[in-house]
PDB file of C-alpha atoms in Angstrom:
ATOM      1  CA  UNK A   2      81.581 134.236 106.835  1.00 69.00           C
ATOM      2  CA  UNK A   3      83.462 134.453 110.071  1.00 75.00           C
ATOM      3  CA  UNK A   4      82.583 131.636 112.437  1.00 82.00           C
ATOM      4  CA  UNK A   5      80.601 132.854 115.620  1.00 74.00           C
ATOM      5  CA  UNK A   6      82.193 131.256 117.967  1.00 76.00           C
ATOM      6  CA  UNK A   7      86.209 130.871 116.921  1.00 82.00           C
ATOM      7  CA  UNK A   8      85.768 134.529 114.215  1.00 72.00           C
ATOM      8  CA  UNK A   9      87.896 132.246 112.235  1.00 76.00           C
ATOM      9  CA  UNK A  10      86.260 132.529 108.491  1.00 72.00           C
ATOM     10  CA  UNK A  11      84.866 129.469 107.074  1.00 72.00           C
ATOM     11  CA  UNK A  12      81.998 128.611 104.536  1.00 72.00           C
ATOM     12  CA  UNK A  13      79.048 127.957 104.466  1.00 66.00           C
ATOM     13  CA  UNK A  14      78.379 124.917 104.016  1.00 69.00           C
ATOM     14  CA  UNK A  15      80.930 123.491 106.343  1.00 68.00           C
ATOM     15  CA  UNK A  16      79.103 125.135 109.680  1.00 77.00           C
ATOM     16  CA  UNK A  17      75.789 125.343 110.739  1.00 79.00           C
ATOM     17  CA  UNK A  18      73.097 127.672 111.396  1.00 83.00           C
ATOM     18  CA  UNK A  19      71.123 128.665 114.164  1.00 84.00           C
ATOM     19  CA  UNK A  20      67.487 129.419 113.414  1.00 80.00           C
ATOM     20  CA  UNK A  21      67.112 131.911 115.712  1.00 78.00           C
ATOM     21  CA  UNK A  22      70.146 134.421 115.383  1.00 84.00           C
ATOM     22  CA  UNK A  23      70.819 133.214 112.138  1.00 77.00           C
ATOM     23  CA  UNK A  24      74.816 133.275 112.919  1.00 81.00           C
ATOM     24  CA  UNK A  25      77.410 130.234 111.508  1.00 80.00           C
ATOM     25  CA  UNK A  26      79.659 128.445 114.007  1.00 81.00           C
ATOM     26  CA  UNK A  27      81.445 125.443 113.064  1.00 79.00           C
ATOM     27  CA  UNK A  28      80.001 122.075 113.123  1.00 78.00           C
ATOM     28  CA  UNK A  29      83.291 121.225 116.196  1.00 79.00           C
ATOM     29  CA  UNK A  30      83.035 124.527 117.766  1.00 84.00           C
ATOM     30  CA  UNK A  31      79.505 124.326 118.514  1.00 77.00           C
ATOM     31  CA  UNK A  32      79.881 120.026 118.823  1.00 74.00           C
ATOM     32  CA  UNK A  33      78.318 119.279 116.222  1.00 79.00           C
ATOM     33  CA  UNK A  34      79.221 115.558 114.686  1.00 78.00           C
ATOM     34  CA  UNK A  35      79.899 115.910 110.715  1.00 75.00           C
ATOM     35  CA  UNK A  36      76.719 114.497 108.746  1.00 71.00           C
ATOM     36  CA  UNK A  37      74.226 114.540 111.505  1.00 75.00           C
ATOM     37  CA  UNK A  38      71.786 116.848 110.822  1.00 74.00           C
ATOM     38  CA  UNK A  39      70.708 119.566 113.419  1.00 73.00           C
ATOM     39  CA  UNK A  40      67.338 119.696 114.094  1.00 76.00           C
ATOM     40  CA  UNK A  41      64.678 123.429 113.459  1.00 76.00           C
ATOM     41  CA  UNK A  42      64.543 123.642 117.567  1.00 78.00           C
ATOM     42  CA  UNK A  43      68.735 123.006 117.656  1.00 78.00           C
ATOM     43  CA  UNK A  44      69.767 126.474 119.553  1.00 81.00           C
ATOM     44  CA  UNK A  45      73.445 127.023 119.210  1.00 82.00           C
ATOM     45  CA  UNK A  46      75.161 128.049 123.080  1.00 80.00           C
ATOM     46  CA  UNK A  47      74.515 131.660 123.147  1.00 79.00           C
ATOM     47  CA  UNK A  48      70.910 131.981 122.009  1.00 84.00           C
ATOM     48  CA  UNK A  49      70.568 128.302 124.880  1.00 78.00           C
ATOM     49  CA  UNK A  50      72.015 130.967 128.307  1.00 77.00           C
ATOM     50  CA  UNK A  51      69.875 133.412 126.962  1.00 76.00           C
ATOM     51  CA  UNK A  52      66.456 131.452 126.492  1.00 73.00           C
ATOM     52  CA  UNK A  53      64.859 131.021 129.910  1.00 68.00           C
ATOM     53  CA  UNK A  54      64.173 128.279 131.416  1.00 62.00           C
ATOM     54  CA  UNK A  55      60.220 126.860 131.107  1.00 58.00           C
ATOM     55  CA  UNK A  56      59.127 127.066 135.620  1.00 52.00           C
ATOM     56  CA  UNK A  57      59.002 124.005 137.256  1.00 51.00           C
ATOM     57  CA  UNK A  58      56.242 124.477 140.837  1.00 51.00           C
ATOM     58  CA  UNK A  59      57.642 121.269 141.673  1.00 52.00           C
ATOM     59  CA  UNK A  60      61.754 121.849 141.399  1.00 50.00           C
ATOM     60  CA  UNK A  61      63.209 123.252 145.060  1.00 52.00           C
ATOM     61  CA  UNK A  62      64.360 126.213 145.558  1.00 48.00           C
ATOM     62  CA  UNK A  63      68.225 126.570 145.903  1.00 49.00           C
ATOM     63  CA  UNK A  64      69.198 128.641 149.070  1.00 46.00           C
ATOM     64  CA  UNK A  65      71.326 132.494 149.250  1.00 44.00           C
ATOM     65  CA  UNK A  66      74.038 129.684 150.412  1.00 47.00           C
ATOM     66  CA  UNK A  67      73.685 128.030 147.461  1.00 45.00           C
ATOM     67  CA  UNK A  68      77.397 127.191 145.085  1.00 45.00           C
ATOM     68  CA  UNK A  69      75.569 128.228 142.498  1.00 45.00           C
ATOM     69  CA  UNK A  70      74.757 131.515 143.164  1.00 43.00           C
ATOM     70  CA  UNK A  71      77.120 134.191 140.641  1.00 44.00           C
ATOM     71  CA  UNK A  72      78.313 137.721 143.272  1.00 47.00           C
ATOM     72  CA  UNK A  73      77.287 140.788 141.907  1.00 45.00           C
ATOM     73  CA  UNK A  74      80.449 141.959 139.102  1.00 49.00           C
ATOM     74  CA  UNK A  75      82.029 138.167 139.473  1.00 49.00           C
ATOM     75  CA  UNK A  76      81.720 136.895 135.531  1.00 50.00           C
ATOM     76  CA  UNK A  77      79.682 133.456 134.251  1.00 50.00           C
ATOM     77  CA  UNK A  78      82.802 131.305 135.096  1.00 53.00           C
ATOM     78  CA  UNK A  79      83.674 129.538 131.827  1.00 50.00           C
ATOM     79  CA  UNK A  80      82.275 125.557 131.233  1.00 52.00           C
ATOM     80  CA  UNK A  81      85.859 123.508 131.735  1.00 52.00           C
ATOM     81  CA  UNK A  82      84.965 121.405 128.146  1.00 48.00           C
ATOM     82  CA  UNK A  83      84.195 125.541 125.848  1.00 51.00           C
ATOM     83  CA  UNK A  84      88.237 126.647 127.790  1.00 55.00           C
ATOM     84  CA  UNK A  85      89.823 123.550 126.783  1.00 56.00           C
ATOM     85  CA  UNK A  86      88.253 123.814 123.042  1.00 57.00           C
ATOM     86  CA  UNK A  87      90.182 127.145 122.879  1.00 67.00           C
ATOM     87  CA  UNK A  88      93.147 126.036 124.576  1.00 73.00           C
ATOM     88  CA  UNK A  89      93.406 123.539 121.397  1.00 79.00           C
ATOM     89  CA  UNK A  90      91.726 125.644 118.999  1.00 83.00           C
ATOM     90  CA  UNK A  91      94.397 128.220 120.563  1.00 85.00           C
ATOM     91  CA  UNK A  92      97.308 125.818 119.997  1.00 85.00           C
ATOM     92  CA  UNK A  93      96.324 124.283 116.227  1.00 86.00           C
ATOM     93  CA  UNK A  94      96.156 128.085 115.365  1.00 87.00           C
ATOM     94  CA  UNK A  95      99.883 128.406 116.658  1.00 90.00           C
ATOM     95  CA  UNK A  96     101.208 124.995 115.552  1.00 88.00           C
ATOM     96  CA  UNK A  97     100.509 125.631 111.425  1.00 89.00           C
ATOM     97  CA  UNK A  98     101.821 129.363 112.160  1.00 91.00           C
ATOM     98  CA  UNK A  99     104.565 128.025 113.277  1.00 91.00           C
ATOM     99  CA  UNK A 100     104.589 126.168 110.042  1.00 91.00           C
ATOM    100  CA  UNK A 101     103.661 128.322 107.566  1.00 91.00           C
ATOM    101  CA  UNK A 102     106.595 130.390 109.077  1.00 92.00           C
ATOM    102  CA  UNK A 103     108.986 127.808 108.611  1.00 91.00           C
ATOM    103  CA  UNK A 104     107.669 127.034 104.484  1.00 91.00           C
ATOM    104  CA  UNK A 105     108.191 130.293 104.358  1.00 92.00           C
ATOM    105  CA  UNK A 106     111.717 130.384 105.532  1.00 91.00           C
ATOM    106  CA  UNK A 107     112.462 127.156 103.486  1.00 91.00           C
ATOM    107  CA  UNK A 108     111.005 129.088 100.391  1.00 91.00           C
ATOM    108  CA  UNK A 109     113.582 132.613 101.034  1.00 91.00           C
ATOM    109  CA  UNK A 110     116.028 129.651 101.870  1.00 91.00           C
ATOM    110  CA  UNK A 111     115.335 128.128  98.593  1.00 91.00           C
ATOM    111  CA  UNK A 112     114.841 131.754  96.707  1.00 91.00           C
ATOM    112  CA  UNK A 113     118.090 132.901  98.211  1.00 91.00           C
ATOM    113  CA  UNK A 114     120.167 129.825  97.188  1.00 92.00           C
ATOM    114  CA  UNK A 115     118.092 130.732  93.231  1.00 92.00           C
ATOM    115  CA  UNK A 116     119.692 134.160  93.313  1.00 92.00           C
ATOM    116  CA  UNK A 117     123.072 133.219  94.830  1.00 92.00           C
ATOM    117  CA  UNK A 118     123.259 130.274  91.861  1.00 92.00           C
ATOM    118  CA  UNK A 119     121.399 133.034  89.376  1.00 93.00           C
ATOM    119  CA  UNK A 120     124.557 135.776  90.217  1.00 92.00           C
ATOM    120  CA  UNK A 121     127.544 132.812  90.247  1.00 92.00           C
ATOM    121  CA  UNK A 122     125.829 132.915  86.533  1.00 91.00           C
ATOM    122  CA  UNK A 123     125.531 136.381  85.296  1.00 93.00           C
ATOM    123  CA  UNK A 124     129.089 136.260  86.648  1.00 91.00           C
ATOM    124  CA  UNK A 125     130.318 133.279  84.557  1.00 91.00           C
ATOM    125  CA  UNK A 126     128.444 134.898  81.773  1.00 92.00           C
ATOM    126  CA  UNK A 127     130.614 138.269  82.156  1.00 92.00           C
ATOM    127  CA  UNK A 128     134.281 136.461  82.771  1.00 92.00           C
ATOM    128  CA  UNK A 129     133.577 134.507  79.616  1.00 92.00           C
ATOM    129  CA  UNK A 130     132.622 137.801  77.041  1.00 92.00           C
ATOM    130  CA  UNK A 131     135.440 139.285  78.829  1.00 92.00           C
ATOM    131  CA  UNK A 132     137.084 136.507  77.003  1.00 92.00           C
ATOM    132  CA  UNK A 133     135.412 136.437  73.930  1.00 92.00           C
ATOM    133  CA  UNK A 134     136.495 140.451  73.898  1.00 92.00           C
ATOM    134  CA  UNK A 135     139.701 140.195  74.053  1.00 92.00           C
ATOM    135  CA  UNK A 136     140.244 137.135  71.779  1.00 92.00           C
ATOM    136  CA  UNK A 137     138.550 139.212  69.049  1.00 92.00           C
ATOM    137  CA  UNK A 138     140.611 142.272  69.796  1.00 92.00           C
ATOM    138  CA  UNK A 139     143.953 140.386  69.988  1.00 91.00           C
ATOM    139  CA  UNK A 140     142.645 138.360  66.296  1.00 90.00           C
ATOM    140  CA  UNK A 141     142.081 141.711  64.856  1.00 90.00           C
ATOM    141  CA  UNK A 142     145.129 142.767  65.484  1.00 89.00           C
ATOM    142  CA  UNK A 143     147.580 139.535  64.496  1.00 87.00           C
ATOM    143  CA  UNK A 144     144.419 139.455  60.580  1.00 87.00           C
ATOM    144  CA  UNK A 145     145.636 143.716  60.164  1.00 87.00           C
ATOM    145  CA  UNK A 146     149.365 143.034  61.633  1.00 85.00           C
ATOM    146  CA  UNK A 147     149.537 139.886  58.327  1.00 86.00           C
ATOM    147  CA  UNK A 148     147.432 142.061  56.317  1.00 83.00           C
ATOM    148  CA  UNK A 149     150.053 145.481  56.788  1.00 82.00           C
ATOM    149  CA  UNK A 150     152.856 142.666  56.496  1.00 81.00           C
ATOM    150  CA  UNK A 151     151.275 140.587  53.156  1.00 83.00           C
ATOM    151  CA  UNK A 152     150.909 144.255  51.682  1.00 82.00           C
ATOM    152  CA  UNK A 153     154.401 145.745  52.405  1.00 83.00           C
ATOM    153  CA  UNK A 154     155.387 142.660  51.353  1.00 81.00           C
ATOM    154  CA  UNK A 155     153.673 142.753  48.276  1.00 84.00           C
ATOM    155  CA  UNK A 156     154.321 146.563  47.580  1.00 86.00           C
ATOM    156  CA  UNK A 157     158.022 145.677  47.758  1.00 86.00           C
ATOM    157  CA  UNK A 158     158.182 142.522  44.673  1.00 88.00           C
ATOM    158  CA  UNK A 159     155.613 145.196  42.931  1.00 90.00           C
ATOM    159  CA  UNK A 160     158.857 147.511  43.316  1.00 90.00           C
ATOM    160  CA  UNK A 161     161.500 144.949  42.621  1.00 90.00           C
ATOM    161  CA  UNK A 162     159.325 143.331  39.537  1.00 92.00           C
ATOM    162  CA  UNK A 163     159.277 147.350  37.811  1.00 93.00           C
ATOM    163  CA  UNK A 164     163.227 148.215  38.743  1.00 92.00           C
ATOM    164  CA  UNK A 165     163.919 144.945  37.116  1.00 91.00           C
ATOM    165  CA  UNK A 166     161.887 146.099  33.776  1.00 93.00           C
ATOM    166  CA  UNK A 167     163.010 149.563  34.115  1.00 91.00           C
ATOM    167  CA  UNK A 168     167.190 147.889  34.324  1.00 88.00           C
ATOM    168  CA  UNK A 169     165.465 145.511  31.765  1.00 88.00           C
ATOM    169  CA  UNK A 170     164.134 148.626  29.484  1.00 88.00           C
ATOM    170  CA  UNK A 171     167.257 150.573  29.551  1.00 84.00           C
ATOM    171  CA  UNK A 172     169.454 147.341  28.963  1.00 80.00           C
ATOM    172  CA  UNK A 173     167.457 147.089  26.133  1.00 79.00           C
ATOM    173  CA  UNK A 174     167.489 150.637  24.970  1.00 75.00           C
ATOM    174  CA  UNK A 175     171.132 150.266  24.984  1.00 75.00           C
ATOM    175  CA  UNK A 176     172.127 147.672  23.420  1.00 71.00           C
ATOM    176  CA  UNK A 177     168.929 148.090  20.906  1.00 69.00           C
ATOM    177  CA  UNK A 178     170.946 151.713  20.930  1.00 75.00           C
ATOM    178  CA  UNK A 179     174.291 149.758  19.640  1.00 80.00           C
ATOM    179  CA  UNK A 180     171.890 148.460  16.144  1.00 84.00           C
ATOM    180  CA  UNK A 181     170.481 152.599  15.512  1.00 88.00           C
ATOM    181  CA  UNK A 182     173.452 154.354  12.658  1.00 88.00           C
ATOM    182  CA  UNK A 183     172.394 158.112  12.111  1.00 89.00           C
ATOM    183  CA  UNK A 184     172.530 159.956   8.552  1.00 88.00           C
ATOM    184  CA  UNK A 185     173.228 163.066   8.461  1.00 87.00           C
ATOM    185  CA  UNK A 186     173.340 166.018   5.288  1.00 84.00           C
ATOM    186  CA  UNK A 187     170.832 164.377   3.531  1.00 85.00           C
ATOM    187  CA  UNK A 188     168.679 166.669   1.250  1.00 85.00           C
ATOM    188  CA  UNK A 189     165.342 166.135   2.852  1.00 84.00           C
ATOM    189  CA  UNK A 190     162.668 166.386   0.405  1.00 82.00           C
ATOM    190  CA  UNK A 191     158.786 166.513   0.432  1.00 77.00           C
ATOM    191  CA  UNK A 192     157.283 162.317  -1.339  1.00 82.00           C
ATOM    192  CA  UNK A 193     160.629 160.974  -0.098  1.00 86.00           C
ATOM    193  CA  UNK A 194     161.110 156.864   0.310  1.00 90.00           C
ATOM    194  CA  UNK A 195     162.389 157.227   3.232  1.00 90.00           C
ATOM    195  CA  UNK A 196     163.738 152.999   3.153  1.00 91.00           C
ATOM    196  CA  UNK A 197     164.798 153.477  -0.247  1.00 91.00           C
ATOM    197  CA  UNK A 198     167.472 156.549   0.654  1.00 90.00           C
ATOM    198  CA  UNK A 199     169.185 154.599   2.748  1.00 91.00           C
ATOM    199  CA  UNK A 200     169.633 150.848   1.268  1.00 91.00           C
ATOM    200  CA  UNK A 201     171.509 153.175  -1.636  1.00 90.00           C
ATOM    201  CA  UNK A 202     173.520 154.732   0.825  1.00 90.00           C
ATOM    202  CA  UNK A 203     174.982 151.529   2.054  1.00 90.00           C
ATOM    203  CA  UNK A 204     175.362 150.226  -2.193  1.00 90.00           C
ATOM    204  CA  UNK A 205     177.558 153.799  -2.028  1.00 89.00           C
ATOM    205  CA  UNK A 206     179.569 152.641   0.993  1.00 88.00           C
ATOM    206  CA  UNK A 207     179.805 149.359  -1.152  1.00 89.00           C
ATOM    207  CA  UNK A 208     177.828 147.342   1.571  1.00 89.00           C
ATOM    208  CA  UNK A 209     174.992 145.346  -0.040  1.00 88.00           C
ATOM    209  CA  UNK A 210     171.505 144.934   2.843  1.00 88.00           C
ATOM    210  CA  UNK A 211     167.887 144.203   2.252  1.00 88.00           C
ATOM    211  CA  UNK A 212     164.719 145.108   3.574  1.00 86.00           C
ATOM    212  CA  UNK A 213     165.045 142.662   6.505  1.00 89.00           C
ATOM    213  CA  UNK A 214     167.818 143.601   7.563  1.00 90.00           C
ATOM    214  CA  UNK A 215     166.557 147.579   8.163  1.00 89.00           C
ATOM    215  CA  UNK A 216     164.206 147.050  11.391  1.00 90.00           C
ATOM    216  CA  UNK A 217     163.349 150.866  11.092  1.00 89.00           C
ATOM    217  CA  UNK A 218     164.545 154.530   9.254  1.00 89.00           C
ATOM    218  CA  UNK A 219     162.992 157.635   9.860  1.00 91.00           C
ATOM    219  CA  UNK A 220     164.249 161.142   9.419  1.00 89.00           C
ATOM    220  CA  UNK A 221     164.531 162.832  13.961  1.00 88.00           C
ATOM    221  CA  UNK A 222     163.407 166.368  14.682  1.00 84.00           C
ATOM    222  CA  UNK A 223     161.137 168.324  14.194  1.00 83.00           C
ATOM    223  CA  UNK A 224     159.271 169.091  10.492  1.00 78.00           C
ATOM    224  CA  UNK A 225     160.195 173.034   8.767  1.00 74.00           C
ATOM    225  CA  UNK A 226     159.696 174.704   6.137  1.00 73.00           C
ATOM    226  CA  UNK A 227     160.485 174.377   1.965  1.00 70.00           C
ATOM    227  CA  UNK A 228     164.185 177.419   2.495  1.00 67.00           C
ATOM    228  CA  UNK A 229     165.085 174.994   6.241  1.00 68.00           C
ATOM    229  CA  UNK A 230     164.771 172.137   5.266  1.00 64.00           C
ATOM    230  CA  UNK A 231     167.159 172.968   1.555  1.00 68.00           C
ATOM    231  CA  UNK A 232     169.875 173.842   3.985  1.00 69.00           C
ATOM    232  CA  UNK A 233     169.906 172.376   7.200  1.00 82.00           C
ATOM    233  CA  UNK A 234     168.230 169.235   6.777  1.00 85.00           C
ATOM    234  CA  UNK A 235     166.795 167.005   8.971  1.00 88.00           C
ATOM    235  CA  UNK A 236     168.812 163.197   9.654  1.00 90.00           C
ATOM    236  CA  UNK A 237     167.641 159.974   9.605  1.00 90.00           C
ATOM    237  CA  UNK A 238     168.103 157.284  12.273  1.00 92.00           C
ATOM    238  CA  UNK A 239     168.036 154.191  10.479  1.00 91.00           C
ATOM    239  CA  UNK A 240     167.826 150.266  13.492  1.00 90.00           C
ATOM    240  CA  UNK A 241     169.104 147.333  12.331  1.00 90.00           C
ATOM    241  CA  UNK A 242     168.241 144.181  12.744  1.00 89.00           C
ATOM    242  CA  UNK A 243     172.231 142.590  13.554  1.00 88.00           C
ATOM    243  CA  UNK A 244     174.823 145.329  15.002  1.00 87.00           C
ATOM    244  CA  UNK A 245     177.794 142.976  12.665  1.00 89.00           C
ATOM    245  CA  UNK A 246     175.416 145.241   9.659  1.00 88.00           C
ATOM    246  CA  UNK A 247     176.346 148.264  11.594  1.00 88.00           C
ATOM    247  CA  UNK A 248     179.280 147.418  12.659  1.00 89.00           C
ATOM    248  CA  UNK A 249     179.244 147.189   8.454  1.00 90.00           C
ATOM    249  CA  UNK A 250     178.311 149.791   7.691  1.00 88.00           C
ATOM    250  CA  UNK A 251     180.740 152.394   9.849  1.00 88.00           C
ATOM    251  CA  UNK A 252     183.902 151.176   8.887  1.00 89.00           C
ATOM    252  CA  UNK A 253     183.386 150.934   5.366  1.00 88.00           C
ATOM    253  CA  UNK A 254     181.583 154.882   6.214  1.00 86.00           C
ATOM    254  CA  UNK A 255     185.579 155.060   7.369  1.00 86.00           C
ATOM    255  CA  UNK A 256     187.462 154.048   4.565  1.00 81.00           C
ATOM    256  CA  UNK A 257     185.780 155.669   2.068  1.00 70.00           C
ATOM    257  CA  UNK A 258     187.567 158.256   1.020  1.00 61.00           C
ATOM    258  CA  UNK A 259     185.960 162.105   1.287  1.00 57.00           C
TER     259      UNK A 259
END
């Protein structure tokens, strides 16, 4: 709803209504104080101007030269009160507009500062993320390097251990070979007792050996048929517990006449 006097928007409870034209106006625009009840005979300024005055025969008629007569084509001068009121309202509106413009500028300035702070915060977060990413990459590289070094070190250690074990096995095999003797030319039978044969051969050589002196004794080589076995029996390999026993047997075999 607009005021019929100043044209501004207003609420229904803020103004007064002319009973003749039903137009609403601010109380200040029509000079009605706040809290004063409007009489039914009250009219707005426009209706008052358009309402003809009652004729009074006792009122003297003014001449044509009266200063109150308005020439044709001339506008009726406004009341000083109305003109002053419009100027004050315009000044008030300009002042309010300037205040709103100032507040808007302050809001834009605050918004610009917030955007600047937000941009700085985002930039700082990006820098921190880049730093963390670089640290993570370095840690991964260090971890990979450490793992590769550990793996290489473990591989080298295992290779060293394997080489030592092989050397120990070779040395042990060589040492065990020093306790081995080979007995050849003894006829081979199907159900023979190789241990008894070895002890009997030692007795023939004049050396007494017991079962505890023998680690193992077996015939070596592939199995043969009966004719081949009789023609060329497989040799017997004996592993003795002590090297001294082996040397004694070899010495006795050398000195025994054929």
